[in-house]
XYZ file of C-alpha atoms in Angstrom:
411
model
C 79.246 195.241 182.246
C 79.625 195.477 178.492
C 83.420 195.423 178.786
C 83.414 192.218 181.245
C 81.081 190.386 178.562
C 83.655 191.004 175.622
C 86.067 189.537 177.849
C 84.307 186.699 178.120
C 83.725 186.547 174.632
C 87.234 186.706 173.972
C 87.818 184.014 176.113
C 85.817 181.707 174.861
C 86.671 182.875 171.032
C 90.189 181.702 171.821
C 89.648 178.474 173.843
C 87.473 177.366 170.820
C 90.419 178.159 168.305
C 92.691 176.387 169.824
C 90.534 173.044 170.356
C 90.132 173.364 166.670
C 93.915 173.704 166.027
C 94.267 170.728 168.363
C 91.808 168.518 166.696
C 93.091 169.427 162.948
C 96.857 167.766 164.789
C 98.681 170.748 163.100
C 100.288 173.785 164.682
C 101.429 176.881 163.092
C 105.339 175.414 163.355
C 103.832 171.743 160.696
C 105.229 172.297 157.258
C 102.987 170.677 154.566
C 104.374 169.577 151.043
C 102.562 168.119 148.072
C 103.555 164.935 146.422
C 102.549 164.208 143.225
C 102.336 160.487 142.107
C 101.805 159.421 138.730
C 101.275 155.585 140.317
C 97.565 155.113 140.503
C 98.145 151.543 141.137
C 100.834 151.976 144.091
C 98.310 154.480 145.556
C 98.119 152.730 148.736
C 101.082 151.558 149.124
C 102.168 155.043 148.357
C 99.514 156.521 151.253
C 101.283 154.166 153.572
C 104.541 155.232 153.357
C 103.624 158.855 153.989
C 101.679 158.314 157.070
C 104.659 156.338 158.659
C 106.672 159.508 157.441
C 104.691 162.131 159.012
C 104.782 159.586 162.142
C 108.434 160.135 161.898
C 108.492 163.316 160.913
C 104.783 164.938 163.128
C 106.730 168.907 161.910
C 105.751 167.800 158.482
C 102.647 167.668 156.384
C 102.428 165.343 153.312
C 99.976 166.111 150.683
C 99.368 162.819 148.881
C 98.301 163.901 145.119
C 96.501 160.903 142.755
C 94.729 162.093 140.041
C 93.011 160.335 136.968
C 95.354 161.484 133.659
C 97.986 162.557 136.148
C 100.402 163.169 133.154
C 97.610 165.652 131.328
C 97.339 167.336 134.694
C 100.934 167.756 135.557
C 101.683 169.097 132.400
C 98.556 172.073 133.051
C 100.128 172.306 136.819
C 103.901 173.179 135.163
C 102.326 175.315 132.238
C 100.479 177.354 134.890
C 103.612 177.603 137.801
C 101.450 175.454 140.176
C 104.235 172.496 140.736
C 104.084 170.304 143.624
C 106.839 170.350 146.119
C 107.790 166.620 144.939
C 106.899 165.301 141.704
C 106.685 162.042 140.249
C 108.194 162.785 137.020
C 109.679 160.518 134.723
C 113.266 161.584 133.421
C 113.703 159.815 130.329
C 110.963 161.622 128.355
C 111.359 165.181 126.519
C 109.172 167.040 129.374
C 111.471 166.388 132.211
C 114.207 167.250 130.213
C 112.879 170.562 129.061
C 111.798 171.205 132.500
C 115.025 170.292 133.808
C 117.068 172.579 131.027
C 114.695 175.751 131.854
C 116.140 175.312 135.410
C 112.175 173.884 137.453
C 113.816 171.427 139.099
C 116.266 171.521 141.797
C 119.235 169.575 142.220
C 119.915 166.599 144.113
C 122.466 165.752 146.495
C 123.064 162.595 148.783
C 120.924 164.732 150.870
C 117.762 163.952 149.035
C 118.504 160.020 148.677
C 121.363 159.611 145.780
C 123.501 158.079 148.638
C 120.885 155.093 149.312
C 120.775 154.843 144.748
C 123.347 151.846 143.416
C 126.430 153.492 141.622
C 125.198 155.283 138.377
C 121.927 154.866 138.849
C 120.635 158.464 138.931
C 123.685 159.218 136.523
C 121.639 158.051 133.379
C 119.290 160.531 133.740
C 121.755 163.712 134.226
C 120.386 167.187 132.303
C 123.922 168.804 131.585
C 125.824 167.205 134.155
C 123.243 168.176 136.789
C 121.052 165.113 138.202
C 117.419 166.112 138.894
C 115.942 162.556 139.419
C 116.064 159.966 141.684
C 115.201 156.966 140.361
C 113.690 154.130 142.570
C 113.133 151.801 140.215
C 112.649 150.597 136.270
C 109.637 149.337 134.802
C 110.046 147.090 131.564
C 107.598 145.748 129.122
C 106.557 142.254 127.647
C 104.030 139.788 127.000
C 102.320 138.320 130.232
C 100.646 134.760 129.471
C 98.847 132.620 131.364
C 101.081 130.040 131.933
C 98.449 127.527 133.626
C 96.803 127.602 130.552
C 99.471 127.300 128.198
C 101.047 123.760 129.653
C 97.664 122.481 130.060
C 96.655 123.086 126.371
C 101.282 122.453 125.151
C 102.142 125.709 124.172
C 105.520 127.104 124.889
C 107.002 130.337 125.551
C 108.234 131.766 121.889
C 112.407 132.551 121.591
C 112.029 133.686 118.170
C 109.411 135.993 116.598
C 108.147 133.202 114.181
C 107.597 130.903 117.304
C 105.770 134.089 118.587
C 103.657 134.496 115.151
C 102.688 130.535 115.100
C 101.659 130.565 118.781
C 99.071 133.307 118.010
C 98.138 131.567 115.210
C 97.248 128.512 117.193
C 95.526 130.264 120.034
C 93.433 131.934 117.578
C 92.852 128.431 115.277
C 91.207 127.013 118.305
C 89.023 129.789 119.194
C 87.817 128.952 122.959
C 89.479 132.115 124.203
C 90.879 135.328 122.831
C 94.518 135.268 121.948
C 95.332 139.167 123.680
C 93.786 141.552 126.663
C 94.099 144.352 124.536
C 92.654 148.049 125.471
C 92.978 150.659 122.411
C 90.476 152.588 124.521
C 94.099 153.622 126.407
C 96.326 154.186 123.021
C 99.085 154.047 126.064
C 98.806 150.877 126.948
C 100.643 149.543 123.400
C 103.340 152.000 123.290
C 105.922 149.644 124.462
C 104.484 147.041 121.929
C 104.718 149.516 119.073
C 108.260 150.637 120.495
C 109.876 146.615 121.179
C 108.485 145.872 117.071
C 110.870 148.772 115.959
C 114.069 147.876 118.254
C 113.767 144.136 117.435
C 113.524 144.756 113.849
C 115.687 147.098 114.050
C 118.677 145.622 115.922
C 118.195 148.293 119.146
C 117.705 151.453 120.246
C 119.852 152.832 118.084
C 118.404 151.324 115.063
C 115.231 151.695 115.811
C 116.044 155.713 116.456
C 117.786 155.664 113.023
C 114.697 154.446 111.575
C 112.464 156.956 113.372
C 113.636 160.090 114.764
C 117.170 160.600 113.313
C 116.488 159.546 109.738
C 115.607 162.612 107.630
C 112.303 163.987 106.845
C 109.728 161.435 104.860
C 112.261 158.948 105.190
C 110.095 156.325 106.571
C 108.919 154.123 104.081
C 105.936 151.574 103.143
C 108.293 149.434 101.335
C 110.916 149.687 103.718
C 111.941 146.083 105.322
C 111.474 147.324 108.600
C 108.068 148.935 108.501
C 106.645 145.969 107.026
C 108.161 143.916 109.343
C 106.742 146.330 111.815
C 103.526 146.488 110.316
C 103.675 142.355 110.989
C 104.265 142.571 114.305
C 101.281 145.191 114.437
C 99.059 143.103 112.763
C 99.376 140.252 114.949
C 97.132 141.995 117.356
C 94.134 142.915 114.799
C 90.893 140.868 115.570
C 92.905 139.067 118.793
C 91.832 140.518 121.409
C 89.060 140.376 123.928
C 85.778 140.953 122.976
C 85.128 144.751 123.240
C 88.305 145.014 123.115
C 88.575 148.556 120.672
C 87.392 149.959 122.922
C 88.482 148.999 126.167
C 90.282 150.542 129.069
C 93.613 149.468 130.602
C 91.865 148.260 133.119
C 89.368 146.732 130.836
C 92.205 144.230 129.583
C 94.101 143.809 132.777
C 90.610 142.281 134.360
C 89.938 140.182 131.106
C 93.523 138.650 131.206
C 92.924 137.994 135.502
C 89.390 136.386 134.198
C 91.307 133.602 132.577
C 88.986 135.626 128.685
C 92.565 136.280 126.949
C 95.888 133.905 126.998
C 98.002 136.726 126.594
C 98.843 140.769 127.541
C 101.414 143.017 125.682
C 101.591 145.274 129.260
C 104.213 146.735 131.284
C 105.768 144.999 134.760
C 103.809 147.602 136.815
C 99.956 146.277 135.198
C 101.388 143.176 137.881
C 99.894 144.894 141.221
C 96.488 144.999 139.071
C 96.829 141.801 137.978
C 97.552 140.310 141.448
C 95.043 142.640 142.884
C 92.467 140.788 141.019
C 93.435 137.251 143.151
C 93.768 134.904 139.049
C 92.929 131.464 139.901
C 96.096 130.503 137.309
C 100.007 130.881 137.412
C 101.653 133.797 134.796
C 104.291 134.939 133.446
C 105.409 137.405 131.230
C 108.159 137.043 128.044
C 110.363 139.334 126.376
C 109.577 140.437 122.932
C 112.048 138.045 120.675
C 113.899 139.001 117.463
C 114.005 136.620 114.418
C 117.224 135.186 115.186
C 116.547 134.591 118.851
C 117.211 137.090 121.104
C 114.640 138.984 122.980
C 114.118 142.403 124.562
C 112.013 144.802 126.767
C 111.756 148.049 126.840
C 111.906 150.533 129.782
C 112.994 153.044 131.973
C 112.605 154.569 135.745
C 109.145 154.491 136.923
C 109.076 155.733 140.543
C 111.285 158.290 139.774
C 111.455 161.789 142.080
C 111.756 164.728 141.336
C 112.024 168.217 143.170
C 110.408 171.467 142.161
C 112.696 174.188 142.234
C 110.320 176.796 143.133
C 109.392 174.878 146.087
C 109.497 176.883 149.773
C 110.732 173.749 151.486
C 113.287 172.184 149.961
C 115.054 170.754 153.486
C 111.179 168.625 153.956
C 110.919 167.872 150.143
C 115.001 166.049 150.300
C 113.737 164.502 153.583
C 111.102 162.879 152.171
C 113.000 161.490 149.384
C 115.811 160.268 151.426
C 113.155 158.308 153.936
C 111.387 157.052 150.651
C 114.861 156.224 148.912
C 116.229 153.848 151.853
C 116.208 150.337 151.640
C 113.616 149.751 154.971
C 110.891 152.060 153.285
C 111.204 150.800 150.011
C 111.333 147.303 150.771
C 107.221 147.908 151.490
C 107.190 149.123 147.271
C 109.097 146.257 145.703
C 107.115 144.036 148.032
C 104.083 145.423 146.013
C 105.296 146.231 142.653
C 108.195 144.109 142.173
C 109.708 146.119 139.596
C 113.794 146.200 139.299
C 115.688 148.513 141.756
C 118.250 151.033 141.963
C 118.085 151.149 145.634
C 120.746 149.280 148.132
C 119.978 146.340 150.132
C 115.976 145.436 148.746
C 115.871 142.012 148.879
C 114.675 140.380 145.855
C 115.722 137.404 146.311
C 113.025 134.890 145.235
C 110.114 137.608 144.611
C 107.970 138.369 141.762
C 108.758 135.336 139.327
C 106.333 136.120 137.135
C 107.411 138.879 136.084
C 111.488 138.117 135.681
C 111.140 137.123 132.275
C 111.868 141.073 131.789
C 113.237 142.199 135.158
C 116.161 139.897 134.322
C 117.196 142.112 131.980
C 117.146 145.097 133.090
C 119.796 147.240 133.240
C 121.263 145.074 130.434
C 121.781 146.038 126.260
C 118.960 144.430 126.073
C 116.775 146.373 128.426
C 116.742 149.582 126.062
C 115.362 152.833 126.887
C 111.936 153.973 125.893
C 112.238 155.962 122.440
C 110.946 158.974 123.086
C 113.632 159.613 125.123
C 114.745 161.370 122.034
C 111.227 162.729 121.034
C 109.644 165.880 121.906
C 106.158 164.278 122.767
C 104.558 160.590 122.446
C 100.861 160.804 122.162
C 100.498 160.916 118.436
C 102.316 157.607 117.890
C 100.368 155.995 120.642
C 97.315 157.198 118.339
C 99.171 155.720 115.490
C 99.606 152.373 117.010
C 95.785 151.886 118.023
C 94.802 153.281 114.485
C 97.813 150.309 112.584
C 96.219 148.034 114.977
C 92.412 148.325 113.894
C 93.453 148.879 110.182
C 97.104 147.860 108.793
C 98.599 149.059 106.036
C 102.118 150.122 105.697
C 101.574 153.467 103.143
C 99.412 154.720 106.161
C 101.500 153.373 108.916
C 104.635 155.253 106.834
C 102.091 158.351 106.146
C 101.292 159.170 109.606
C 104.712 158.212 111.181
C 105.952 160.514 109.251
C 103.778 163.465 110.170
C 104.636 163.014 113.805
C 108.321 162.737 113.361
C 109.131 165.144 110.881
C 108.417 168.452 112.693
C 111.039 167.218 115.331
C 113.466 166.787 112.737
C 116.551 169.595 111.917
C-alpha cells in the first residue's frame, strides 16, 4: 500500500511539474539571452521588437534590461564579469574601446547584421581593424526651439553666433518666458552644448581636441581667446533657464520645453521622442550650433549600437537577434519613433521627423563630428565642469578645472 501511494504521489508531482513548465511557456530547449539597453525613452518600442522576435524565434527568450543610470550599472557589471549577452554601448567612447581591446566583445560578421548597414558604417568604429559594434543610427545635438512662438513673436533661427547671442538677449528682455529649458541636475545633459562651444570656436573636431586633449599639460589658458569665447557661450545659459533649472533633471527640462515654459532647449535628437510623447500644442524645430562666420555644427555618434559579449554562451542566438533588429522591416519601427539618422539600408525617411532635420541633415558630414570624448579616457568630470561654469562663469576657474580633468590623460 505504501508503495502504491508513493507511485501515485510521484505521478501527481510529475504531472504538476509538466503543467508548470507549460504555464511558463518555456521548454528545456529554450535559450535565454539578455539585451541591455541604455535608451530609456525607447523602452516601449524595444520591448515590442523583442516580443516580435520571440514570436518568430520561440526557442529564444530575450530578457530585456532597462534600468536607471544604465551607464554606471553597465560599468559595474563589466567590472564584475557579469556582461549581458547583447549590450547597447557607445562605440565612440573610451570604455567601449578599452573593452574591445581587452577582448570583451565578439567580432561581428554579416551573420550579426553587418550586411544590413550602409557601406562603411561599422568600420568607423573598428578597433584594431576589427568590428565589435553594430551602429544602427547616430544621434546629433543642437538647440530645440518653439517654432510657433518664434513665428508669432517675429524671432528668427540664428545663422551666426552673433545672431544667437542677440536672440537670447531679446527673449530675456521680453521676460514673459525663459530663453532655455535646462537641467543642471543632470550634468550630462549639457555635454553636447559645451562640446559644440569648443568645436565652433576652434574650427571643428581637430581644432577642439588640439586645445583640450592633444595639448601639453596645463596648456589650457584663461587668457586664450578660445577659452574666453567658450566661456561666453556657456554664459549664455547662466540665469537663463526655466524656474528651478539649477536642480532640474533631464525629464524636467523636456517637460518645461513641451509646456512652452522656455523657447529653446539645448539637447540631442533623442529628446524628440520624449517631446512628442508629451504632445506639445506648438510646432518645434532644432537648429545646429552657429559659428562666427555662418557655418553650423552638430555633434554626435552611434546611438543604438549593439555589441555581443565574448563571454556569452549563446553567440548564435545573439547574432540572430542583431541580424533581426538591423533588418529594414524591423528597424523601421524604431526609426518611426526615434527619427535619428540611420545607418540601416532601406529605411523610409522621406518627409519624416522634419522637426529635427536641422541637425539630422548634417549627419555623416564634416559638420557632424564625433563626440569629443572619443579621444578621452573619461567624460563625467567634464560634465561637472560644464554645470559649474554655467552656474558661475569664470575663465580662470574654467581653465583650471579643464586642466585638472585633462592633464592626467596626457602623456
